[in-house]
Every structure is written in C-alpha cells, then in structure tokens.
CSV table of C-alpha atoms in Angstrom, one decimal:
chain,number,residue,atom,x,y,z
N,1,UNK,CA,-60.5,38.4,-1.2
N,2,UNK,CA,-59.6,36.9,-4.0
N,3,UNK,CA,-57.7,33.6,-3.6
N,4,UNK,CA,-54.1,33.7,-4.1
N,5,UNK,CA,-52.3,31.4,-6.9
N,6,UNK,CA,-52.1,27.7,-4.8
N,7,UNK,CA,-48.5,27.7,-4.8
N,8,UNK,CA,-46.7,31.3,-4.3
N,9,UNK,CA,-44.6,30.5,-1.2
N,10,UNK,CA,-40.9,29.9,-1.6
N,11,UNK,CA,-39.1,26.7,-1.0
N,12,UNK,CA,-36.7,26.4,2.0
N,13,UNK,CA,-33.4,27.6,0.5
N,14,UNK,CA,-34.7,29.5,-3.0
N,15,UNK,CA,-37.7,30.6,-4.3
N,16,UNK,CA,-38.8,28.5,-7.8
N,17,UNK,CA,-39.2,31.1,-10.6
N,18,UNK,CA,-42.9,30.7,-11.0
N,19,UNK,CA,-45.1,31.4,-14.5
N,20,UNK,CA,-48.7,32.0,-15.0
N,21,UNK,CA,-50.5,30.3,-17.3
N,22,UNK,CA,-53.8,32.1,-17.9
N,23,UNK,CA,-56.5,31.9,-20.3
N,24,UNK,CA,-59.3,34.5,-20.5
N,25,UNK,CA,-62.6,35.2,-21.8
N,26,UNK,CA,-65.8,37.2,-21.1
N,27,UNK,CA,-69.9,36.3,-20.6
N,28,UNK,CA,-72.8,39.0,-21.0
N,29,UNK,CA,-74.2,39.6,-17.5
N,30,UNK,CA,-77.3,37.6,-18.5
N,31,UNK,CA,-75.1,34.4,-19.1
N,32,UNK,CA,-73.5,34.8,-15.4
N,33,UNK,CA,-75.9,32.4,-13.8
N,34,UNK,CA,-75.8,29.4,-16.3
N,35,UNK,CA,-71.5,29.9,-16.2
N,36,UNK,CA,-71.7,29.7,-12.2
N,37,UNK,CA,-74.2,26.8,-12.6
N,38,UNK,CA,-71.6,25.2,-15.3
N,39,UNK,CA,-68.3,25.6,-13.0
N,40,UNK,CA,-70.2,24.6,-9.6
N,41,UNK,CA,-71.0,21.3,-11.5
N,42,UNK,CA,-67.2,20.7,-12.7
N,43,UNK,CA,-65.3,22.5,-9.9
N,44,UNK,CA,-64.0,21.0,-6.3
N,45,UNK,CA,-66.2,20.8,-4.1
N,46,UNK,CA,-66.2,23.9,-2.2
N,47,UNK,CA,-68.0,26.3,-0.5
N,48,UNK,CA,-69.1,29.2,-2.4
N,49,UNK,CA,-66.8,32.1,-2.4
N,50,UNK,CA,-67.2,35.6,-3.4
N,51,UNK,CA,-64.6,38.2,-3.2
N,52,UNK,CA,-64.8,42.3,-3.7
N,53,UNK,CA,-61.4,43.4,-3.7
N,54,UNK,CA,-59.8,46.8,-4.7
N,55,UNK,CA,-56.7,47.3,-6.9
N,56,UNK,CA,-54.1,49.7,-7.3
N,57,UNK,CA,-51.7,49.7,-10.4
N,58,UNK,CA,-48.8,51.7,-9.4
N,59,UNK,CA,-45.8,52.5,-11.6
N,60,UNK,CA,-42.2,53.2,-10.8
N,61,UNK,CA,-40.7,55.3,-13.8
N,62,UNK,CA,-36.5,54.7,-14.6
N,63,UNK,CA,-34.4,57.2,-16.0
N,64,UNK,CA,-34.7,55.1,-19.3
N,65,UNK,CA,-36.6,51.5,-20.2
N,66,UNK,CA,-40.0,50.8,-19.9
N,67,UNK,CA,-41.5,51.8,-16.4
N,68,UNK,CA,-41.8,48.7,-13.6
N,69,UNK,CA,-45.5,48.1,-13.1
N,70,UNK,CA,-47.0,46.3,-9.5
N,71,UNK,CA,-50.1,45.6,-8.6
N,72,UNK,CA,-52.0,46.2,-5.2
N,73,UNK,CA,-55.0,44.7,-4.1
N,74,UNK,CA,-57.0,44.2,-1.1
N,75,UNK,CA,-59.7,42.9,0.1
N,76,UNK,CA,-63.1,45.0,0.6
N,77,UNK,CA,-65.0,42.4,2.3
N,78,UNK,CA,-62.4,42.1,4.7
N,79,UNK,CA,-60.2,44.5,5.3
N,80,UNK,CA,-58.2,43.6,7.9
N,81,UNK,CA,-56.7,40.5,5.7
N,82,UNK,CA,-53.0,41.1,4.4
N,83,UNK,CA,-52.4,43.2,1.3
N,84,UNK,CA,-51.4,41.8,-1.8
N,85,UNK,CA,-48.6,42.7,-4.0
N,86,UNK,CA,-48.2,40.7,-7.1
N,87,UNK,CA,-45.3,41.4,-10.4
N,88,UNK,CA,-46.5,40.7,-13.3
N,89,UNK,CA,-43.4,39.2,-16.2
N,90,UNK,CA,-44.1,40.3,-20.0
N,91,UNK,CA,-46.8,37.8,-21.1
N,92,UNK,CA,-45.3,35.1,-23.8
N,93,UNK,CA,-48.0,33.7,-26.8
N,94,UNK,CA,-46.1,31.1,-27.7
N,95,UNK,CA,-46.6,29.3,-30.7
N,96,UNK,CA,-49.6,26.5,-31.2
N,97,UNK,CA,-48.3,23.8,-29.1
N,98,UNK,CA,-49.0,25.6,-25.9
N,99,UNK,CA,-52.5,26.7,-25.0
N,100,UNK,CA,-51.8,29.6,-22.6
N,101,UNK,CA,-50.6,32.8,-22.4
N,102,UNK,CA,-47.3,32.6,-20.3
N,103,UNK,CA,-45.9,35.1,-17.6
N,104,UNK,CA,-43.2,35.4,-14.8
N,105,UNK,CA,-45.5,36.0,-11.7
N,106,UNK,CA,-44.5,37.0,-7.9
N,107,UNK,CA,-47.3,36.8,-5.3
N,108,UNK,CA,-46.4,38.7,-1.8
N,109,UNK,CA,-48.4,38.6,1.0
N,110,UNK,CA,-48.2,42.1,2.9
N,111,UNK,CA,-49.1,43.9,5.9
N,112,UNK,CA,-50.9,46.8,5.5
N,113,UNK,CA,-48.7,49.6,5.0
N,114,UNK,CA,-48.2,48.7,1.4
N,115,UNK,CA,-49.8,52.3,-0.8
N,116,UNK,CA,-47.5,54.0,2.1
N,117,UNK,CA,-44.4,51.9,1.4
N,118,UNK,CA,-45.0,51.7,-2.0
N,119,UNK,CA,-45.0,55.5,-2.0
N,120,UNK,CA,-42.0,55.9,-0.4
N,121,UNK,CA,-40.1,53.7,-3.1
N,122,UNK,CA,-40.8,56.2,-5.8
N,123,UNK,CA,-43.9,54.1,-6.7
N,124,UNK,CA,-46.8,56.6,-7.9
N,125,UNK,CA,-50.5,54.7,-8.7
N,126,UNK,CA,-51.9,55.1,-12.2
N,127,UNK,CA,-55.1,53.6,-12.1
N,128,UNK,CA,-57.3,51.5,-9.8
N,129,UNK,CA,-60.2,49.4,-10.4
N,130,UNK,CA,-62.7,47.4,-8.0
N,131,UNK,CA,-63.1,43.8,-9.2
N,132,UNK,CA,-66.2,41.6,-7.6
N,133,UNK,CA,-66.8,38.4,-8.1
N,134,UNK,CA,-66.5,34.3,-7.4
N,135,UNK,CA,-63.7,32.2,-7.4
N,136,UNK,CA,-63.4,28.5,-8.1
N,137,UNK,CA,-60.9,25.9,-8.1
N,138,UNK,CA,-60.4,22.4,-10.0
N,139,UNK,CA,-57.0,21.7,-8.6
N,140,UNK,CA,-54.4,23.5,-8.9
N,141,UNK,CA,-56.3,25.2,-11.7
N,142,UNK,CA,-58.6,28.7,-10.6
N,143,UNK,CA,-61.1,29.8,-11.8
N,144,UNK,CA,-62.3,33.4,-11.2
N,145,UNK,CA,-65.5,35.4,-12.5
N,146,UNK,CA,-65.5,38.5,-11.5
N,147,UNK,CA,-66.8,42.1,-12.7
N,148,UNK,CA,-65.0,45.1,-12.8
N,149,UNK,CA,-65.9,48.4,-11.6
N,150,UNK,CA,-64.3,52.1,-12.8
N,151,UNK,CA,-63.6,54.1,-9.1
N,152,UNK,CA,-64.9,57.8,-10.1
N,153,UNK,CA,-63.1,59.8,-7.4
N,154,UNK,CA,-60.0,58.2,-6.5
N,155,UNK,CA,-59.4,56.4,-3.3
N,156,UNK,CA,-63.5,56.2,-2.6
N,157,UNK,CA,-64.2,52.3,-3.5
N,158,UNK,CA,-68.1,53.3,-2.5
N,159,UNK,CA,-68.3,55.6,-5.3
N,160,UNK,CA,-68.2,53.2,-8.5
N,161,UNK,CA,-69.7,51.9,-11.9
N,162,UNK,CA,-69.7,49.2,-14.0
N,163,UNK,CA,-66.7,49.0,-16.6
N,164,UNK,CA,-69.0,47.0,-19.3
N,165,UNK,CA,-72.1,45.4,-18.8
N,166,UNK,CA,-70.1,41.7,-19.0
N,167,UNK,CA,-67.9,39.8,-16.5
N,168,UNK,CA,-64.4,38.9,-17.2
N,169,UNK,CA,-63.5,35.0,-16.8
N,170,UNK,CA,-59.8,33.8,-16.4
N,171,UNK,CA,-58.7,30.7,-16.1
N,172,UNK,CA,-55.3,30.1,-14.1
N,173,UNK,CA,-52.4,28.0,-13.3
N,174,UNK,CA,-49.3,29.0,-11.2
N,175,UNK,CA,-46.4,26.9,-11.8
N,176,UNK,CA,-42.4,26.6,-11.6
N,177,UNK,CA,-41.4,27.4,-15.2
N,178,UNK,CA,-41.2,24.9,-18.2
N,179,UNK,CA,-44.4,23.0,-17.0
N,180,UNK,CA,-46.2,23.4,-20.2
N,181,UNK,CA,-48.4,20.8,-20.0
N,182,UNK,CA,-50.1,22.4,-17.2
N,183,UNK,CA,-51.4,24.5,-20.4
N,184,UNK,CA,-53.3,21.3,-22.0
N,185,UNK,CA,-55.2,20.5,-18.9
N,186,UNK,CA,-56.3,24.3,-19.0
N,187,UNK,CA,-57.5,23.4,-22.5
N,188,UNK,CA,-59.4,20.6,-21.8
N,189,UNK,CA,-60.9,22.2,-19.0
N,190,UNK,CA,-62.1,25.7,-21.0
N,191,UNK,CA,-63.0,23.1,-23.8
N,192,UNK,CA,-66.1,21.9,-21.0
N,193,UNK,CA,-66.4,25.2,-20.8
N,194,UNK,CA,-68.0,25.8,-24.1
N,195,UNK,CA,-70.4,27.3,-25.6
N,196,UNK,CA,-71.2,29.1,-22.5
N,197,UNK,CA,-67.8,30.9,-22.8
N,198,UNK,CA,-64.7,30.3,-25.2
N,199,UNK,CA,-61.4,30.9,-22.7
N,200,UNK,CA,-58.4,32.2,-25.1
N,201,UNK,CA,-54.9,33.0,-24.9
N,202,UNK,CA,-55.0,36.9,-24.9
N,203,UNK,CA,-52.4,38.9,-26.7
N,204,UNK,CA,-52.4,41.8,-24.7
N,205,UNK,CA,-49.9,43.7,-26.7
N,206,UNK,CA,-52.1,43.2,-29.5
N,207,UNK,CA,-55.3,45.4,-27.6
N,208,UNK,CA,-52.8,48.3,-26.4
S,1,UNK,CA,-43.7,27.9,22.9
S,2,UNK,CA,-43.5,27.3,19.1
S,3,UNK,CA,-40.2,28.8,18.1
S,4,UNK,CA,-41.3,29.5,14.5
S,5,UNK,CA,-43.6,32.5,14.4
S,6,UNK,CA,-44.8,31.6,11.0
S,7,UNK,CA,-46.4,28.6,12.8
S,8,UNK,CA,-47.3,25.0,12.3
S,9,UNK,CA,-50.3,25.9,9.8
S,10,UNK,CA,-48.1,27.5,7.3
S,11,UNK,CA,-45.6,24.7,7.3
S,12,UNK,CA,-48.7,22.2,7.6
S,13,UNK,CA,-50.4,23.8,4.4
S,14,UNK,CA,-47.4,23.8,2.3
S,15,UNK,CA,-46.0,20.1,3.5
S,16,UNK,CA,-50.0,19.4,2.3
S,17,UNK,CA,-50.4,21.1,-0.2
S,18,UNK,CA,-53.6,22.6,0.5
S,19,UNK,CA,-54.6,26.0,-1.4
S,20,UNK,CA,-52.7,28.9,0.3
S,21,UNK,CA,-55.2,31.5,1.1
S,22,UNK,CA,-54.1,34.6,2.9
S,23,UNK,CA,-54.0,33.9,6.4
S,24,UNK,CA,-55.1,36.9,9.0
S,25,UNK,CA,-52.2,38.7,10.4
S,26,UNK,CA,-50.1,35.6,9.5
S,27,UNK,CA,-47.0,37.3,10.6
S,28,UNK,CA,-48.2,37.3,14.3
S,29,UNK,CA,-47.9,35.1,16.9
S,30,UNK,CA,-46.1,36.4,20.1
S,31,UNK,CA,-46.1,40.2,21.9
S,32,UNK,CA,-43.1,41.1,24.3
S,33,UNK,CA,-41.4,44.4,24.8
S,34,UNK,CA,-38.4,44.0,23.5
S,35,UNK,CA,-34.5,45.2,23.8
S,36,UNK,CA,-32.0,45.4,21.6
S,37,UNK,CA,-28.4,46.8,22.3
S,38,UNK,CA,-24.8,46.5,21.6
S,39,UNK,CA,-22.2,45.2,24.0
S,40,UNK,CA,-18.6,46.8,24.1
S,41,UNK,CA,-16.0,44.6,23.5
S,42,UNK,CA,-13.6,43.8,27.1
S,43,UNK,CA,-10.7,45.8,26.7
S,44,UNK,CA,-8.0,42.7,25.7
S,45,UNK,CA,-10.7,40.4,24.3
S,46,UNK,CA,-11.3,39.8,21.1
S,47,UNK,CA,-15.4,39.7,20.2
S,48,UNK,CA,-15.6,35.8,20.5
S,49,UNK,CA,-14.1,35.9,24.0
S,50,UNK,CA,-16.2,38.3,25.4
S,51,UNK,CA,-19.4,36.3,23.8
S,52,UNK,CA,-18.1,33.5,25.6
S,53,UNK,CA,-18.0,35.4,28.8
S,54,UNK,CA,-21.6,36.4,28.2
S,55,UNK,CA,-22.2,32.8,27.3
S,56,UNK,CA,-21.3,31.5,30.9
S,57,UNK,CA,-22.7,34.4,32.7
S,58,UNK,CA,-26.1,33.8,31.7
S,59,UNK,CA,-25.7,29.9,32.1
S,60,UNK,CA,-24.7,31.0,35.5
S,61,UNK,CA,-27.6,32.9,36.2
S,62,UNK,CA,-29.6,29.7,35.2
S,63,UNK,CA,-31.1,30.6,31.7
S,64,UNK,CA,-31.5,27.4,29.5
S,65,UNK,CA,-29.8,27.3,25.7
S,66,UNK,CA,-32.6,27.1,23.2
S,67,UNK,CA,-30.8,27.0,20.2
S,68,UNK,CA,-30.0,29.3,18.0
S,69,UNK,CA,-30.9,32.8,16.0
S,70,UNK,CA,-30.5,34.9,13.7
S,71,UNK,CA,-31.2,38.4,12.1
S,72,UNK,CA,-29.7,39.5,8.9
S,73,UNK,CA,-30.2,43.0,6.9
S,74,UNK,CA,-29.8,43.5,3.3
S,75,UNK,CA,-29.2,47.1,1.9
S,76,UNK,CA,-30.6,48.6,-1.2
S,77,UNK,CA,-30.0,51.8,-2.9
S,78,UNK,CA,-32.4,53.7,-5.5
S,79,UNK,CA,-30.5,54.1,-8.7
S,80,UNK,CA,-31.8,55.9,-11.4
S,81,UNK,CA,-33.5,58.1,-9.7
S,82,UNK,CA,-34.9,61.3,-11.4
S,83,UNK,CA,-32.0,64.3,-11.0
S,84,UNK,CA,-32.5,66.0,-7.6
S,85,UNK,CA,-33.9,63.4,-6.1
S,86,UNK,CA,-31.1,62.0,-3.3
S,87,UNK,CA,-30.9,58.2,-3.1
S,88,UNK,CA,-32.6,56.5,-0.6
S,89,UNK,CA,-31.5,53.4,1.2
S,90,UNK,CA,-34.5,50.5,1.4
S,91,UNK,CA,-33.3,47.7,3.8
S,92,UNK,CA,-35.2,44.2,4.0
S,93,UNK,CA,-34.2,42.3,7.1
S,94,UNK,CA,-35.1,39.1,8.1
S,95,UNK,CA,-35.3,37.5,11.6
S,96,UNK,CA,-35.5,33.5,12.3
S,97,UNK,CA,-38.2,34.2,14.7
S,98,UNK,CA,-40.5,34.7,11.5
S,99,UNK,CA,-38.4,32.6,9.2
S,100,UNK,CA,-40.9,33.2,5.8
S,101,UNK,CA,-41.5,36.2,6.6
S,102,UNK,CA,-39.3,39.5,5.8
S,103,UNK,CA,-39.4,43.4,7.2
S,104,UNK,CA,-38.7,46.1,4.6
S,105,UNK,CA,-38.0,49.5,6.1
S,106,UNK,CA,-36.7,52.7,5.1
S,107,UNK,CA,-34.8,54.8,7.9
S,108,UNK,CA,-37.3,56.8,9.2
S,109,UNK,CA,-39.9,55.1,7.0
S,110,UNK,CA,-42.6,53.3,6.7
S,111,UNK,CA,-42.4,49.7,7.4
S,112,UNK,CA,-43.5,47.0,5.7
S,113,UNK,CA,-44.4,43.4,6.6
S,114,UNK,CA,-44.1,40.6,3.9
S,115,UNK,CA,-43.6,37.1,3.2
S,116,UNK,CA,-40.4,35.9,2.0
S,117,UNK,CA,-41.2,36.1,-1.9
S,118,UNK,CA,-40.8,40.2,-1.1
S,119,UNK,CA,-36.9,38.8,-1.6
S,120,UNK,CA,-37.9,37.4,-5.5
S,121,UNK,CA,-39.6,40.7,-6.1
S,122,UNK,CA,-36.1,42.6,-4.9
S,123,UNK,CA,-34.8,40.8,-7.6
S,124,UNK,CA,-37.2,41.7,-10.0
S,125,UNK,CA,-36.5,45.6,-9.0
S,126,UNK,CA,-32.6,45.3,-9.7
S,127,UNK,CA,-32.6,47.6,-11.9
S,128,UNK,CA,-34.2,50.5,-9.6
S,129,UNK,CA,-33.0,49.2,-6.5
S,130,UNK,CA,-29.2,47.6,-6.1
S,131,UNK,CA,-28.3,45.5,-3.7
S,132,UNK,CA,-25.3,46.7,-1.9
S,133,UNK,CA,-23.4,43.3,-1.0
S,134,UNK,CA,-20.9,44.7,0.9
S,135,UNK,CA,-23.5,46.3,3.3
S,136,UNK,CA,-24.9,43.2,3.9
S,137,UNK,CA,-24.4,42.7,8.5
S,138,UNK,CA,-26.1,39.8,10.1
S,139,UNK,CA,-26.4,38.2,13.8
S,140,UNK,CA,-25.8,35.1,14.8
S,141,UNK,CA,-26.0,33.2,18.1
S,142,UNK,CA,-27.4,31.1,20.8
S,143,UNK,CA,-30.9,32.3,22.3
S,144,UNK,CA,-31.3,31.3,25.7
S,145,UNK,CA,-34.7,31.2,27.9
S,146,UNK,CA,-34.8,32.4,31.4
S,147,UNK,CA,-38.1,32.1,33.0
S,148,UNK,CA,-40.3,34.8,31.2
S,149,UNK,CA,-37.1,36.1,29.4
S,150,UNK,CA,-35.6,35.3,26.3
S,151,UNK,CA,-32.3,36.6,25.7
S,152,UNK,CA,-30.4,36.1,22.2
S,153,UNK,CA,-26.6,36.4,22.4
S,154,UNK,CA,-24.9,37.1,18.5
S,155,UNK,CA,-21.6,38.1,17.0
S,156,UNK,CA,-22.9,40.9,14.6
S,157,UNK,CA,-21.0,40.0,11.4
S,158,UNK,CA,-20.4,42.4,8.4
S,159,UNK,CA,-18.4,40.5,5.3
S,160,UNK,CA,-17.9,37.7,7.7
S,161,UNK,CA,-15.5,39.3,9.8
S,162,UNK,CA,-17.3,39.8,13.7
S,163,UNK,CA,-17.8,43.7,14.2
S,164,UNK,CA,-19.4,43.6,17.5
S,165,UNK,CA,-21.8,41.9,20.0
S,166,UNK,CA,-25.4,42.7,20.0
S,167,UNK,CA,-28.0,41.2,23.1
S,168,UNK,CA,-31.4,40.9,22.7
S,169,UNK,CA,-33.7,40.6,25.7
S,170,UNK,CA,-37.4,40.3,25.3
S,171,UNK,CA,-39.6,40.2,28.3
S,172,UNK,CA,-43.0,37.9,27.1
S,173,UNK,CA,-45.3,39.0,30.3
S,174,UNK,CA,-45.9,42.0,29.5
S,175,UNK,CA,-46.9,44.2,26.1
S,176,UNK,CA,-47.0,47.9,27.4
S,177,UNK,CA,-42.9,49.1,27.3
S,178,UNK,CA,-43.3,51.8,30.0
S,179,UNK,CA,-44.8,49.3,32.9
S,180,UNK,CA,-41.8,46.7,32.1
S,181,UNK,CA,-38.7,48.5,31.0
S,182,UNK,CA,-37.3,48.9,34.7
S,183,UNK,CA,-37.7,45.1,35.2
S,184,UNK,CA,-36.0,44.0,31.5
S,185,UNK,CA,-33.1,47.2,32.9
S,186,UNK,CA,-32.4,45.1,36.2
S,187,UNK,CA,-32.3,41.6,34.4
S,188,UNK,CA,-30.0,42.8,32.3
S,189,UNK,CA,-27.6,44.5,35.0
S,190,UNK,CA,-27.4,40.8,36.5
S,191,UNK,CA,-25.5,39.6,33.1
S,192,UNK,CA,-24.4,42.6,31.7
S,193,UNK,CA,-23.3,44.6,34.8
S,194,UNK,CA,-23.0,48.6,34.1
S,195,UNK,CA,-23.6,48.7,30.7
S,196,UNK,CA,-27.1,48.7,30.4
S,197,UNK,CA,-28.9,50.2,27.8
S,198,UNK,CA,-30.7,53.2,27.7
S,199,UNK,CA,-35.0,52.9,27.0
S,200,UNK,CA,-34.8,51.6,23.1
S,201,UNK,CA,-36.2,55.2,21.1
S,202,UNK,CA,-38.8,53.4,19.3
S,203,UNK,CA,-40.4,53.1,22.6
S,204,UNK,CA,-39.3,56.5,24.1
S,205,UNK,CA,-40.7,58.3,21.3
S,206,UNK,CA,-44.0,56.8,21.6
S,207,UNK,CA,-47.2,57.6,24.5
S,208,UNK,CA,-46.6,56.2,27.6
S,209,UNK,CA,-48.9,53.3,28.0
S,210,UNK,CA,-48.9,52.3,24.6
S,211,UNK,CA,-49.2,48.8,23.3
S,212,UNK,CA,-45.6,47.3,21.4
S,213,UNK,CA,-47.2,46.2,18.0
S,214,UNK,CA,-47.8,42.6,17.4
S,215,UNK,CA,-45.8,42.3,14.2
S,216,UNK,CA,-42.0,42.8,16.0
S,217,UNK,CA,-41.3,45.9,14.0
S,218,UNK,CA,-40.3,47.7,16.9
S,219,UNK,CA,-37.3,45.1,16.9
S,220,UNK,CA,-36.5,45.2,13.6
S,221,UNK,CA,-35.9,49.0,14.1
S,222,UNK,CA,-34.3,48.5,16.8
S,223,UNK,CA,-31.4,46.1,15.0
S,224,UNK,CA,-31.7,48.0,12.3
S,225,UNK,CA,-30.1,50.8,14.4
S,226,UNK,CA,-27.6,48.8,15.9
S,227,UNK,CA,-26.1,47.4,12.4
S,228,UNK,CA,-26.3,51.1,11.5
S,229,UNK,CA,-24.2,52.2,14.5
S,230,UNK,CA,-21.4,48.6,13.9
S,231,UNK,CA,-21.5,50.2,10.0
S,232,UNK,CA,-20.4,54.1,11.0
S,233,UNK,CA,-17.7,51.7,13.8
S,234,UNK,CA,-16.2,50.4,10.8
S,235,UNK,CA,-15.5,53.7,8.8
S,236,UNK,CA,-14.3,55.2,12.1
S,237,UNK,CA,-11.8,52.8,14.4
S,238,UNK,CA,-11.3,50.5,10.7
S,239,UNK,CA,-9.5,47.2,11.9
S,240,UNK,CA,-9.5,48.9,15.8
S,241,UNK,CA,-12.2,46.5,16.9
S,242,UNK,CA,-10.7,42.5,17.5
C-alpha cells in the first residue's frame, strides 16, 4: 500500500493540525524507467517498494454548502492491511514565496469496515480509481510514481484500464502548519529532478 | 503483559521517528471473553461507598491493583440531514486499553476501528455531525489482576457527577464465550454475590462456539449498552441515584 505521510499520529494530549505540502507533475510511460533510475540514485536507501492500491471518493451532501469529500483506499496487494481514510482541507497556492501547494490533511488508519461505516454515515461513493505504482522517500519528503487506472464496472478492481498513457508524480511533505520552509527543500529537491520531470504547484481549481 | 494494546512498536516508532507505515491489525494484541455489567448501588450508600466495598472485596479475595482505566464515549448526532431521514446517533468511544486507538459505532451498526486522528476528522465533520457535550459518560477506576482475571472497577460518570458503577471482568484463557461464561459467572458471584449478570447479548446472539473478535468490539458494545442504560437512569429516577 501506499505509504502513509511520516508523521500522521497525534501527540499525547492533542492532535497538531497537520498541512500537506505537495508538488505534482507527470512523465510519458517511456520516461518511467530513467525517473525511477533518477530517484533510486537521490532517494534513502530503501528497499524497493511498489504499491497497488484501490480508492473510493465518497461524498457526504449537507442540506446547504459545498458537499464534505473523504477518501478511501486500500491496499490490493495486501488486503488484509488496515483501511485508509484520509480528509483532504481546500488546497492554498499561495503567493511566490512558497513553492507548494498547501492543504489541511487527516490521515486515519482503519479497520476494515470502513465502505460499510462510511455508508451508514450518509456517506455515498462517487468515483473510484486503482492507482499502481512505487514509492520513495528522502526524509520526511515522499515521493510516489504511480499510474492510475479507470475501474469499468464498479467495485471489480480486476476489470480496469489505463486513465492516460503517463504516470502521475507527487512530491510530498506532511507537516504541523506554518512550516513553510519545508516547501524550499521540496524545491530543491524537484529542481534535481529536472529535465526528466518539472514538479509544480497545481491549482486544482483552475482544471475543474 | 504489556498494558498498552497499541504496543511498544508504536510508541517506539514515534519516540524514533521512523516512517509510520500501516501496521497489520495494529489495534490487536490480546483476546479474552469479556464482561461488562452494572452494579446497583447498596441501598444507603452513595456510589463511592459501595465502590469502596467492591474495592476491599476483591483485595480480599486476593486480586492485585494494577492501576488504573478508563472508557469514555462521545455522542454525535447527524444534523442536516435530508427531510425524512431521522437522525442517527454515531458514538466514538475510547478505552485505555488501546490508548491511540478509538471505536466508532452506531447502535445496531457497523463498527469501526480507528486510530486516534478518527477524533481530528470528527472535528472536521462538525458541521454534519454535532457533538452532544452533555451526552458525553465516561468510566474511571482501578483494574485489578486476579490470576487469569482482570477485573476493572469504575464510577461511570456523566457531567462529572457519578451515575453508577460499572465491573468489567475479562477472562484471558480462553477466546470462545460459550466454553467460559459459567467460570467468568462464578468468579464474579465470589465478589459480587447475587447480582450476577446475565450472558452479555453480543455473545448470546452469536453461534455457539464462536471465536470473540480480536479487536475488543464486543466490549465496546457492551459499555456502550451500559452508558446507554445509566443515560435512560438519569431521565427516569433524576437526582434518585446518590
């Protein structure tokens, strides 16, 4: 599965109000294998690790404001690992002075009753994807390369194709809020990442 | 025994920061068949007298203080819901047994399992689910070890006044409820006397021979019932109980 964020447990006392900081970009399929080559070279030393995981987008619609959107994944490749649930905060740009896109983020680890429970909150799913792919870390920083697939019957992970004939790269930092400069070290690190593949603060508001 | 069911790796990975990665079944660590029930309050006692009662009968019996515990339940209710639709209650209890991790469970539900950021996402959901403060009933106590037994002791609370006395006895030898329950019945005769519960309905309505599951839901459900029951006490005797 893919790997969590490294810090998403709560402090004794309080959970810290953690933000993403996530930069994003996207290589042909033909350029995988020189980008994996790349990021083996200037990740930790690690073992190589693959995930195929499925996710559910589920939605829970309010009498008025915008609906509340959570997303569940789990792993393919193993499926009896815990579930997990992650909120996703309205992304902030920022100006120039920060070099990542910006968003509240809550991580849950859960068992796997979660579509059921879900379900029963007055959650209902509105699309689902299956993303495969490798993960890699430089720090606290993660880097994840992964492919995703369109499910054609819902629910049936098995029966799946190709979204776009490229892989989607992200580049991401959990951390408590107000650490921007977590932001600079992404920038230096997607700068090593060039020409292969130029990581960018994403406006996603600006592609709906 | 490890006290913490969350274990020494979790506390280990954080105190180390070493990259979380989702543990297998991190939430489980120990299987018993467990109790949970409500003690009636001595006629001319007040609620702390009688625990103290219970306190010295066990000691008597030669069962060994091993600290403390506690269970707590949080109420939510669905607001905004679409017309028609009645308002469901969503409860997320915790237990210092599993101190990171948290149960949420609707009455009747399903059940889930989280870690303790489930809490942070509760807050996130405020405006579809609303935390109903005053509802908010929580167990404290001593827990006390004797020989395979563990038996917690608490003064159920409900806006900090005490509302009644709840046991818990879980009996660690032994997963299967139906080849146990008449040996965790008579242990509890020897401290409680006549006023031993009946087999808990989580277990009743399930196969005989059946496994408990591994992830303590089956207590959660069962204090979940109990704070229910001190909740309805309240509207109906009001200030009756000491």
């Amino acid at each position: 599965m893919e790997a969590p964020p490294v810090t998403v447990m709560p402090v004794t006392g309080g959970a810290i109000n953690m933000m993403e900081y996530l930069l994003q970009g996207s290589v042909l399929d033909q350029a995988l294998e020189s980008l994996l080559h790349r990021l083996r070279g200037l990740c930790d030393n690690m073992e190589p690790e693959t995930f195929a995981d499925h996710e559910m987008v589920h939605l829970l619609k309010g009498q008025q404001g915008q609906p509340f959107l959570l997303r569940a994944r789990h792993s393919l490749s193993s499926p009896t690992d815990p579930w997990h649930l992650r909120y996703l905060g309205q992304p902030e740009v920022g100006d120039k002075s920060r070099h990542a896109l910006v968003r509240n983020c809550v991580d849950v680890a859960t068992s796997q009753s979660l579509p059921d429970f879900l379900n029963e909150m007055g959650f209902r799913m509105d699309h689902e994807f299956v993303a495969k792919g490798h993960i890699f870390r430089k720090g606290s920083m993660k880097v994840v390369v992964s492919k995703l697939w369109r499910v054609l019957v819902p629910g049936n992970t098995e029966n799946t194709e190709p979204l776009s004939l490229s892989y989607l790269v992200e580049l991401s930092v959990l951390a408590p809020a107000g650490q921007d400069n977590v932001s600079e070290d992404m920038r230096s690190f997607a700068e090593q990442l060039k020409p292969l593949v130029h990581l960018e603060k994403i406006d996603p508001k600006k592609h709906t | 025994m490890s006290r913490c069911r969350d274990g020494i790796r979790t506390v280990l990975r954080r105190a180390l920061k070493v990259p979380w990665r989702f543990n297998r079944r991190w939430w489980v660590r120990r299987t018993c068949v467990c109790s949970v029930c409500q003690v009636p309050v001595l006629e001319g006692k007040s609620v702390q007298q009688t625990v103290d009662m219970l306190h010295r009968q066990l000691e008597q019996l030669g069962a060994m203080k091993q600290g403390s515990f506690w269970v707590d339940c949080e109420t939510y209710h669905t607001t905004g819901t679409a017309s028609g639709q009645p308002s469901k209650l969503l409860y997320v209890m915790h237990n210092s047994e599993a101190p990171l991790s948290c149960t949420a469970l609707f009455e009747g539900g399903p059940c889930l399992m989280a870690d303790g950021n489930f809490d942070v996402l509760m807050v996130k959901l405020k405006s579809h689910f609303q935390n109903a403060k005053g509802h908010k009933v929580e167990s404290r106590g001593a827990r006390y070890r004797y020989c395979d037994f563990l038996v917690k002791l608490g003064t159920v609370t409900m806006n900090s006044s005490a509302r009644g006395i709840s046991v818990e006895v879980e009996y660690c030898a032994c997963v299967v409820p139906g080849d146990c329950w008449n040996l965790i019945k008579e242990f509890i005769q020897s401290f409680l006397g006549p006023n031993v519960p009946e087999l808990p309905s989580v277990f009743a309505t399930k196969a005989e021979g059946l496994f408990v599951p591994a992830d303590a839901v089956d207590t959660m459900t069962q204090y979940l019932e109990l704070f229910g029951k001190v909740r309805k006490q309240q509207v109906l005797q009001g200030a009756s109980v000491r």
